PDB file of C-alpha atoms in Angstrom:
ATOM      1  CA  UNK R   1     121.858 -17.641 -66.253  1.00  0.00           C
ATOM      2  CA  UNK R   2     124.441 -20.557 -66.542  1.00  0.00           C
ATOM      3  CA  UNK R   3     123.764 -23.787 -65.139  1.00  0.00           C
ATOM      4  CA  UNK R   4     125.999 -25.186 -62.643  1.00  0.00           C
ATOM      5  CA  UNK R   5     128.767 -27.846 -63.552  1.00  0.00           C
ATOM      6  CA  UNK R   6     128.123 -31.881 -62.646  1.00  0.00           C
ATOM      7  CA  UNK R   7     129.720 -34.686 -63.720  1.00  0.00           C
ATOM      8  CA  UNK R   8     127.114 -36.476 -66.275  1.00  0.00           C
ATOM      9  CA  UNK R   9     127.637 -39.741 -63.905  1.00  0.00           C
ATOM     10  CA  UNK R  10     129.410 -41.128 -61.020  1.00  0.00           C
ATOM     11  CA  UNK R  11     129.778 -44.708 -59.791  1.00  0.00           C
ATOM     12  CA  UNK R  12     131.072 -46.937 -57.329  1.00  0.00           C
ATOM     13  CA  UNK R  13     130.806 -50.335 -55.204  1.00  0.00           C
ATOM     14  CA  UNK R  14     129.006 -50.587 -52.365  1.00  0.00           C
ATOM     15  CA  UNK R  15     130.280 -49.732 -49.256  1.00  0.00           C
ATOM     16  CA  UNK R  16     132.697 -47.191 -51.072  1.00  0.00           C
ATOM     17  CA  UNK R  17     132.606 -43.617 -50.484  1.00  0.00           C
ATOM     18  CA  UNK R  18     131.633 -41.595 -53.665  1.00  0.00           C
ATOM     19  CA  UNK R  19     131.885 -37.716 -54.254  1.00  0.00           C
ATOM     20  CA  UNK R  20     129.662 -35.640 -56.384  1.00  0.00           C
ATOM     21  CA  UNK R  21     131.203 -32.304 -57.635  1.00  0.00           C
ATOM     22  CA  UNK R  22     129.157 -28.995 -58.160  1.00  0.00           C
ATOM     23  CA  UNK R  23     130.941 -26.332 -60.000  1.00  0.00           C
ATOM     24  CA  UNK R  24     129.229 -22.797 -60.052  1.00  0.00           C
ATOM     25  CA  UNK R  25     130.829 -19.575 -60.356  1.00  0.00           C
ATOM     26  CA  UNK R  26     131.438 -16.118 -58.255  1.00  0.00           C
ATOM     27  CA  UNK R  27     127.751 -14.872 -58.898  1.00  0.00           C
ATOM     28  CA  UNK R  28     126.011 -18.344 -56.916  1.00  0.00           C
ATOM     29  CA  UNK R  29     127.965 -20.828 -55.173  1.00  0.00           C
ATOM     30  CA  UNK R  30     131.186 -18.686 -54.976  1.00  0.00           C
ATOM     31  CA  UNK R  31     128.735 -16.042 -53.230  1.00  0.00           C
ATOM     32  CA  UNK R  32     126.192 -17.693 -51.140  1.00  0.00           C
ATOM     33  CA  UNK R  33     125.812 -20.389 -48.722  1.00  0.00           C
ATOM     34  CA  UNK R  34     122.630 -21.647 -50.352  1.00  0.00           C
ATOM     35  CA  UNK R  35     123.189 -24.933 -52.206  1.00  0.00           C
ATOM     36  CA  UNK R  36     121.073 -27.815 -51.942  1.00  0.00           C
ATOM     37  CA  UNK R  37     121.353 -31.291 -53.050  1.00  0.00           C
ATOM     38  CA  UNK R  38     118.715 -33.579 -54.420  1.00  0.00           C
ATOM     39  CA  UNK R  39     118.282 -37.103 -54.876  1.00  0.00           C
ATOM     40  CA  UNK R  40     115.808 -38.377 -57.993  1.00  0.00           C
ATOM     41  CA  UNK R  41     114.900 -41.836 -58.236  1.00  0.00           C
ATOM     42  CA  UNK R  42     112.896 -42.638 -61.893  1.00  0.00           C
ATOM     43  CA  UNK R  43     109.768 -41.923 -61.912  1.00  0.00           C
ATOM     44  CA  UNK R  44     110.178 -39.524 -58.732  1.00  0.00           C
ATOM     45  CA  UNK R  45     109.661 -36.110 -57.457  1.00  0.00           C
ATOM     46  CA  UNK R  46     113.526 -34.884 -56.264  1.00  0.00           C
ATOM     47  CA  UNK R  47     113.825 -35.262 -52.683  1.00  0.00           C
ATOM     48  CA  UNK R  48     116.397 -32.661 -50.583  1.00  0.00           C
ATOM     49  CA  UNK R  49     119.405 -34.726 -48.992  1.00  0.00           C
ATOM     50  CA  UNK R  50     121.369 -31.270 -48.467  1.00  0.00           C
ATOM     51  CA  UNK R  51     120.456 -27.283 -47.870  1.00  0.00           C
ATOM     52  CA  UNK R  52     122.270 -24.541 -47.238  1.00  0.00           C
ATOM     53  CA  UNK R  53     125.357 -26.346 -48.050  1.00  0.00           C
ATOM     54  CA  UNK R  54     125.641 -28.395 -45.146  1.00  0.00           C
ATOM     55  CA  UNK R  55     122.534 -29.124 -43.807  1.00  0.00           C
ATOM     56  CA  UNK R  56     120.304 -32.336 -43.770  1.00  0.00           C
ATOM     57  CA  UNK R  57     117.118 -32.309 -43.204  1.00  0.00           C
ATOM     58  CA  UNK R  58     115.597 -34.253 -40.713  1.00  0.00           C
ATOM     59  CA  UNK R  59     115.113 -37.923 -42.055  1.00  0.00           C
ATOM     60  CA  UNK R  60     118.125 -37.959 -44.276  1.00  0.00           C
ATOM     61  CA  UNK R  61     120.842 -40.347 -43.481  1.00  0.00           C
ATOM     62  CA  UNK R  62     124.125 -39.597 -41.989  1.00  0.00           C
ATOM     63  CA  UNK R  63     125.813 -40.706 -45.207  1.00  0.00           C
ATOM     64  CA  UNK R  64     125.212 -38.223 -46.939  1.00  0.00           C
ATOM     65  CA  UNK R  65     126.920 -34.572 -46.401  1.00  0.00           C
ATOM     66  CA  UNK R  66     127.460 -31.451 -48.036  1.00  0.00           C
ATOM     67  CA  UNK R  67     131.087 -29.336 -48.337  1.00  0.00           C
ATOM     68  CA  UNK R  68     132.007 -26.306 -50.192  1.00  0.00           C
ATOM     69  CA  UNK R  69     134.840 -24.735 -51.108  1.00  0.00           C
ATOM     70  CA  UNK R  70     135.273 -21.456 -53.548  1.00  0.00           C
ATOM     71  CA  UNK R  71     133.173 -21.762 -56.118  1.00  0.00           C
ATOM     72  CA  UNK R  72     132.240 -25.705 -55.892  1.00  0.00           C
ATOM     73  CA  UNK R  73     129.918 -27.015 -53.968  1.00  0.00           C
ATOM     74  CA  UNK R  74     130.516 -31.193 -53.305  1.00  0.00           C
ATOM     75  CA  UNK R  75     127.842 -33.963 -52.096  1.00  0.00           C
ATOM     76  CA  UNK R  76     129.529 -37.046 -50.464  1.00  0.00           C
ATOM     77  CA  UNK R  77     128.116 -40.357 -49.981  1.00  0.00           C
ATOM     78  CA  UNK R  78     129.425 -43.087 -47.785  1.00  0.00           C
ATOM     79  CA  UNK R  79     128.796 -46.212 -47.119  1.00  0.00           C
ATOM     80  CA  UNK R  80     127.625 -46.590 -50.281  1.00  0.00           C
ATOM     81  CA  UNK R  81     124.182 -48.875 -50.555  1.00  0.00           C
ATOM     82  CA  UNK R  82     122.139 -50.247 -53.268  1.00  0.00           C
ATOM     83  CA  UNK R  83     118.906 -47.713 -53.217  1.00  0.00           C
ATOM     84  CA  UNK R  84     121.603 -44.602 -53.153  1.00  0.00           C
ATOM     85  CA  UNK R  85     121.892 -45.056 -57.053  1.00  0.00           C
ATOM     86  CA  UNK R  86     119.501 -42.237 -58.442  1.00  0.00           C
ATOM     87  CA  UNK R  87     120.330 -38.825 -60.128  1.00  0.00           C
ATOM     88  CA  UNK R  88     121.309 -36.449 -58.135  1.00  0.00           C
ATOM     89  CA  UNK R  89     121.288 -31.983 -58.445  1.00  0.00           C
ATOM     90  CA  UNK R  90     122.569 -29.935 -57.088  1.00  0.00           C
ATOM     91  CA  UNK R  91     120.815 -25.855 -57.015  1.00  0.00           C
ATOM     92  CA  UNK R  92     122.234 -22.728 -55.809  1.00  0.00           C
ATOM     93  CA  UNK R  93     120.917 -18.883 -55.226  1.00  0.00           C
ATOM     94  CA  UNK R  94     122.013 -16.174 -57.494  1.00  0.00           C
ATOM     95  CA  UNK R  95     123.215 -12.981 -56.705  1.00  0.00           C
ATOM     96  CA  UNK R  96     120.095 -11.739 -59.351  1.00  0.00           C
ATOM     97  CA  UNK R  97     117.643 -13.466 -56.696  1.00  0.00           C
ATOM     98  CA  UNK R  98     117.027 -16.475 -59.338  1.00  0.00           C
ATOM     99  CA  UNK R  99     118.366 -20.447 -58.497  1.00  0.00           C
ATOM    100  CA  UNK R 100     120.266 -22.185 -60.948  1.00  0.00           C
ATOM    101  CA  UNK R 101     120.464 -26.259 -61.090  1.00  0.00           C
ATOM    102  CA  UNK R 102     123.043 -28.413 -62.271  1.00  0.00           C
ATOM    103  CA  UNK R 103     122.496 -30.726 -64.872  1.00  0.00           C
ATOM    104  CA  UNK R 104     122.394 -34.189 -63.122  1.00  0.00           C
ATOM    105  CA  UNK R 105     124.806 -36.938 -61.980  1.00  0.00           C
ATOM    106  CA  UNK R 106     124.181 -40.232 -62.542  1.00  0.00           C
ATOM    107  CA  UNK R 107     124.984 -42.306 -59.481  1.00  0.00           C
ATOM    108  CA  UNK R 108     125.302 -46.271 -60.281  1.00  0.00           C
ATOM    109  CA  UNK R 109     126.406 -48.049 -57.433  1.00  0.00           C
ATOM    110  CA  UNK R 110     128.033 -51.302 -58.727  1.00  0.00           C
TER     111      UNK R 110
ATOM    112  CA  UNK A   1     102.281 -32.702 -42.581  1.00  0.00           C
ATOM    113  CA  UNK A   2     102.405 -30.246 -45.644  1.00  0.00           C
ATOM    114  CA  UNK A   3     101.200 -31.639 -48.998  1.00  0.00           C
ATOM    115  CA  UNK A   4     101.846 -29.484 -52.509  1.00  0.00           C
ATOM    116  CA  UNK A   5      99.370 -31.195 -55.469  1.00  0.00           C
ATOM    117  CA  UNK A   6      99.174 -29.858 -58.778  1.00  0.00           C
ATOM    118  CA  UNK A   7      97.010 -29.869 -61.201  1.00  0.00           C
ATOM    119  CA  UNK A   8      95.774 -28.983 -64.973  1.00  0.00           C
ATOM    120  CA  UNK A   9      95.186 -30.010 -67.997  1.00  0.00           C
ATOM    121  CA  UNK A  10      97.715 -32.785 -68.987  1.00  0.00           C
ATOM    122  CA  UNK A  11      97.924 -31.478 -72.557  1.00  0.00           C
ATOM    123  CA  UNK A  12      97.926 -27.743 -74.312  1.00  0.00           C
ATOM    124  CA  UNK A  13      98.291 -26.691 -77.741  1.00  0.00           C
ATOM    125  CA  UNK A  14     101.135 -24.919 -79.530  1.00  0.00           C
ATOM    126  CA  UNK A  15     100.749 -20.878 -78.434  1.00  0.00           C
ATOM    127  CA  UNK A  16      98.420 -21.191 -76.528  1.00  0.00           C
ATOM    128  CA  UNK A  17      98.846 -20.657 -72.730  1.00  0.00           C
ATOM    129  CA  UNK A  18      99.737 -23.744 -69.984  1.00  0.00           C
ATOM    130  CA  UNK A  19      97.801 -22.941 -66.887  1.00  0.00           C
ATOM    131  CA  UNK A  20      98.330 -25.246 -63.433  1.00  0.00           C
ATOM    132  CA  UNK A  21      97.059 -25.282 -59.986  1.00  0.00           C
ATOM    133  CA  UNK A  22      98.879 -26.229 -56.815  1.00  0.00           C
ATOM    134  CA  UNK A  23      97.554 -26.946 -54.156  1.00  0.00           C
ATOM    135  CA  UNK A  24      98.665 -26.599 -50.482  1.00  0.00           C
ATOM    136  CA  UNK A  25      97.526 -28.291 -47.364  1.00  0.00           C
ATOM    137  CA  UNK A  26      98.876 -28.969 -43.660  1.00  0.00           C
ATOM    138  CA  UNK A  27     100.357 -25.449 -43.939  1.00  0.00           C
ATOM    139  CA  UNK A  28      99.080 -22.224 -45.016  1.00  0.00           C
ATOM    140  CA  UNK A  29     101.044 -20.116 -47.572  1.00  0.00           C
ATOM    141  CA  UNK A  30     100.681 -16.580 -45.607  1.00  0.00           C
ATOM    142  CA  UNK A  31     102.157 -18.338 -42.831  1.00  0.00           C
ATOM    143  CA  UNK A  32     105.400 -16.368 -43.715  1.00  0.00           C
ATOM    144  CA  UNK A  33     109.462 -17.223 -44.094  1.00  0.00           C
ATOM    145  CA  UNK A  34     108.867 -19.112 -47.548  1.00  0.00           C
ATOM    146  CA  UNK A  35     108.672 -18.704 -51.132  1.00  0.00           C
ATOM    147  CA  UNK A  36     106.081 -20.764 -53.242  1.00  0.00           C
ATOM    148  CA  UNK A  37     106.388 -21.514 -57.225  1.00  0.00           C
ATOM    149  CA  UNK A  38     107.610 -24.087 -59.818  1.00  0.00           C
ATOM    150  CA  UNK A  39     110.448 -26.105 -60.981  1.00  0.00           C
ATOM    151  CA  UNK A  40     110.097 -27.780 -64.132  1.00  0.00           C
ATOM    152  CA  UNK A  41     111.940 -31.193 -66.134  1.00  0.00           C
ATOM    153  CA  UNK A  42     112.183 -31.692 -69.451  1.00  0.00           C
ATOM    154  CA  UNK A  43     111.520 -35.905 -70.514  1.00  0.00           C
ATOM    155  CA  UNK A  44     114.422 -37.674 -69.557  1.00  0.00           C
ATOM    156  CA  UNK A  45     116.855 -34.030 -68.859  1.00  0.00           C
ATOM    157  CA  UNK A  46     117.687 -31.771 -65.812  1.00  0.00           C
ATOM    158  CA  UNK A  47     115.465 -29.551 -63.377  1.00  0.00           C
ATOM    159  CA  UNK A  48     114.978 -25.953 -64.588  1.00  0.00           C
ATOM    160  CA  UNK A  49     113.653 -23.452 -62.213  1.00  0.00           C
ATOM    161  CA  UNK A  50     110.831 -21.454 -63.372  1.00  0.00           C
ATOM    162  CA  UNK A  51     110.274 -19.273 -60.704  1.00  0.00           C
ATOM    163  CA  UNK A  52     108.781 -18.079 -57.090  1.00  0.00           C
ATOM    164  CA  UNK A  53     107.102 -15.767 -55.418  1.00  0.00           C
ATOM    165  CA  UNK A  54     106.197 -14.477 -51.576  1.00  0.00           C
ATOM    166  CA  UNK A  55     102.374 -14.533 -50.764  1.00  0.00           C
ATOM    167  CA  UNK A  56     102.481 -11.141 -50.607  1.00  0.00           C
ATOM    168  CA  UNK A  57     103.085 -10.527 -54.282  1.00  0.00           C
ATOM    169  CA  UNK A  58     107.009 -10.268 -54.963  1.00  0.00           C
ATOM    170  CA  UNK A  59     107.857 -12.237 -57.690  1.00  0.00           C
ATOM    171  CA  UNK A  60     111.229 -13.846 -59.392  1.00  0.00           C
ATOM    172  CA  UNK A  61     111.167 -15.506 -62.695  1.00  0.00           C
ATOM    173  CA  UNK A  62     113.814 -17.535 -64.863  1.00  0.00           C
ATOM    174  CA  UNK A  63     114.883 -14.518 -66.992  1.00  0.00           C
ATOM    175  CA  UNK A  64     114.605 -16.930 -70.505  1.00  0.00           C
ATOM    176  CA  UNK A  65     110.479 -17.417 -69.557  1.00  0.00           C
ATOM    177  CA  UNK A  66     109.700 -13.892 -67.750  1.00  0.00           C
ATOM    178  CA  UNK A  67     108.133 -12.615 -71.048  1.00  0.00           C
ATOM    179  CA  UNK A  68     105.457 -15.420 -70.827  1.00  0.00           C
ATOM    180  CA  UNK A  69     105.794 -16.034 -66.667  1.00  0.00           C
ATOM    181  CA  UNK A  70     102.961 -14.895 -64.528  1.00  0.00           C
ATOM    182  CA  UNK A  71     102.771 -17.138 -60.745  1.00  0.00           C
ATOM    183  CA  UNK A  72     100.245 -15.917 -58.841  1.00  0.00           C
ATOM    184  CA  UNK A  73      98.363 -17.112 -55.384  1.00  0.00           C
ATOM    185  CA  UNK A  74      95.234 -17.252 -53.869  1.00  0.00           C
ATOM    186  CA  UNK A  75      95.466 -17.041 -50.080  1.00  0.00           C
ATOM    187  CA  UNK A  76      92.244 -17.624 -49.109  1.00  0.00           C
ATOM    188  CA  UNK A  77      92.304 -21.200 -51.181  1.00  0.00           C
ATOM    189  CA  UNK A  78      95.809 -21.507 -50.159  1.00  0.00           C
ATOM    190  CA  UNK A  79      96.733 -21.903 -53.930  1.00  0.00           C
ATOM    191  CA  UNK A  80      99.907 -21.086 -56.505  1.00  0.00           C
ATOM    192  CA  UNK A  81      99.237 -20.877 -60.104  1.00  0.00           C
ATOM    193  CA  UNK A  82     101.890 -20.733 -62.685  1.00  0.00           C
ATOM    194  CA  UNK A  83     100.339 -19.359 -66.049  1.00  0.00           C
ATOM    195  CA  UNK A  84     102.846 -19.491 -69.326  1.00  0.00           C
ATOM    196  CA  UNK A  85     101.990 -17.805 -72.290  1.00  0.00           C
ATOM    197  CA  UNK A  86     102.630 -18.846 -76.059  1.00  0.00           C
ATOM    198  CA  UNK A  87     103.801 -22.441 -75.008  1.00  0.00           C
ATOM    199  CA  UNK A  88     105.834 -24.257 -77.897  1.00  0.00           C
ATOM    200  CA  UNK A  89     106.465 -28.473 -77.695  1.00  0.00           C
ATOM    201  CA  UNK A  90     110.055 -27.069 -75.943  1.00  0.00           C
ATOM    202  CA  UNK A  91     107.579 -26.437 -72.957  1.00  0.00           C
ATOM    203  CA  UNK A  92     106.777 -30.380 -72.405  1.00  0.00           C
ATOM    204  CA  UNK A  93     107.693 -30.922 -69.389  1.00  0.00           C
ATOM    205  CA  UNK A  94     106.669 -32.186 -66.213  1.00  0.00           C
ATOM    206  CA  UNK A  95     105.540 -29.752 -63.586  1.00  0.00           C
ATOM    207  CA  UNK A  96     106.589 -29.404 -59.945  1.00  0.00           C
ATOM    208  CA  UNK A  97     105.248 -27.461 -57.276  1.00  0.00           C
ATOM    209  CA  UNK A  98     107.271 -26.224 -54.564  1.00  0.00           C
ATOM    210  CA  UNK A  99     108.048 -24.413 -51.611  1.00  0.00           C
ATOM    211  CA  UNK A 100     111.392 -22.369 -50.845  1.00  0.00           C
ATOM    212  CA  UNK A 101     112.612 -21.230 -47.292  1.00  0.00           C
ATOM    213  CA  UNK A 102     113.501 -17.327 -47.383  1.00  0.00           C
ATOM    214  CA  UNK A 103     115.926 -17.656 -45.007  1.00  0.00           C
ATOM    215  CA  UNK A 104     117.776 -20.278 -47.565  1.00  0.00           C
ATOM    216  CA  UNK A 105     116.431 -19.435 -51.022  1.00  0.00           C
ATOM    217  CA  UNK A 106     119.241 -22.143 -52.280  1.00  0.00           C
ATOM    218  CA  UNK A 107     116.414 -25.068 -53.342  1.00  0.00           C
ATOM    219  CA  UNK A 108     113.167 -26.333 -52.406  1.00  0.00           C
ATOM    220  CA  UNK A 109     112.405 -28.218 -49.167  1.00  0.00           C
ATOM    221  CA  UNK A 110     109.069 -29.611 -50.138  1.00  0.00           C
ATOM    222  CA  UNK A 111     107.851 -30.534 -53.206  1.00  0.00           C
ATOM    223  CA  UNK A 112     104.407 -31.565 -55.042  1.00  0.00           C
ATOM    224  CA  UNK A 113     104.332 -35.268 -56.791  1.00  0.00           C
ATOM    225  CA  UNK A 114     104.457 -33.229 -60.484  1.00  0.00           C
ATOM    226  CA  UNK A 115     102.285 -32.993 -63.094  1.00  0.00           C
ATOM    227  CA  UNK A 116     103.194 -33.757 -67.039  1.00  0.00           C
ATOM    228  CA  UNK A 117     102.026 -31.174 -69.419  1.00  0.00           C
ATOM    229  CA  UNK A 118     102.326 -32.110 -73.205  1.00  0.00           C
ATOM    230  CA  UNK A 119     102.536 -29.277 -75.606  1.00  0.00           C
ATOM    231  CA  UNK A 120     100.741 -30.847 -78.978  1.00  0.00           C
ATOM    232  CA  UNK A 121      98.609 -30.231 -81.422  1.00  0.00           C
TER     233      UNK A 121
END
């Protein structure tokens, strides 16, 4: 199975709005509505700012949300603040029943 | 509030097999609607998932480990166990624990602290 498609690494000042693509193909994101979005600080387990493309969970900020469109899935961050700069993954379902990650954005926020 | 904590030994020889233990408390596993299993990250790379399974047996496994892949749980300890055969040093990683929604089998909603397993001689 193929991984998904980040960018290796994003930036931007803070305040700014910053978006974080997620490029899969027909068999996962083009298929289902189940991509999630993680944020990993070092040292850190991942912690799940997005679900089911759109969804945060209870907790997360409003800053962050979730879009999709085709076969790439996008995290946005506004308001961009300090502790926001982390990696950040994306997953998705597979149409084999499997989930497939993304490689990682950097996200340094200037 | 539900807790995932794994654990094993920290470091396992070349072909021989890498065995942890997760687990689970403030929830039960047989409480139904979720998937249980492991994600795993390479030092300083990207999350790969490994695999997950329902308490009630079925299993799904990264198709590049299934030859070596056995997750398994113990209800009544409220446990997951991955077990990977024939480990090499490309199988240092660190080890997460984690739980999966059914109904949204996109990514993991909770998630154990991780373990790091060294594969050395």
């Amino acid at each position: 199975q193929s991984a998904l498609t980040q960018p290796a690494s994003v930036s931007g000042s803070p305040g700014q709005s910053i978006t974080i693509s997620c490029s899969g193909t027909t068999n996962d994101i083009g298929f289902y509505d189940y991509v999630s979005w993680y944020q990993q600080h070092p040292g850190k387990a991942p912690k799940v700012m997005i679900s089911d493309v759109d969804k945060r969970p209870s907790g997360v900020s409003h800053r962050f949300s979730g879009s999709k469109s085709g076969t790439t899935a996008s995290l946005t961050i506004s308001g961009l603040q300090a502790e926001d700069e982390a990696d950040y993954y994306c997953s998705s379902y597979t149409i084999s029943k499997t989930m497939v990650f993304g490689a990682g954005t950097k996200l340094t926020v200037l | 509030q539900l807790q995932l904590q794994e654990s094993g030994p920290g470091l396992v020889k070349p072909s021989q097999t890498l065995s942890l233990t997760c687990t689970v408390s403030g929830g039960s596993i047989t409480s139904g609607g979720y998937y249980w299993g492991w994600i795993r990250q390479h030092p300083g790379k990207g999350l790969e998932w490994i695999g997950f399974m329902f308490h009630s047996g079925n299993t799904y496994y990264n198709p590049s480990l299934k030859s070596r892949l056995t997750i398994s749980v113990d209800a009544s300890k409220n446990q997951v166990f991955l077990s990977l055969r024939s480990v090499t040093a490309a199988d240092t990683a660190v080890y997460y624990c984690t739980r999966v929604p059914s109904s949204a089998p996109g990514g993991a909603d909770h998630w154990g602290l991780g373990t790091l397993v060294t594969v050395s001689s």
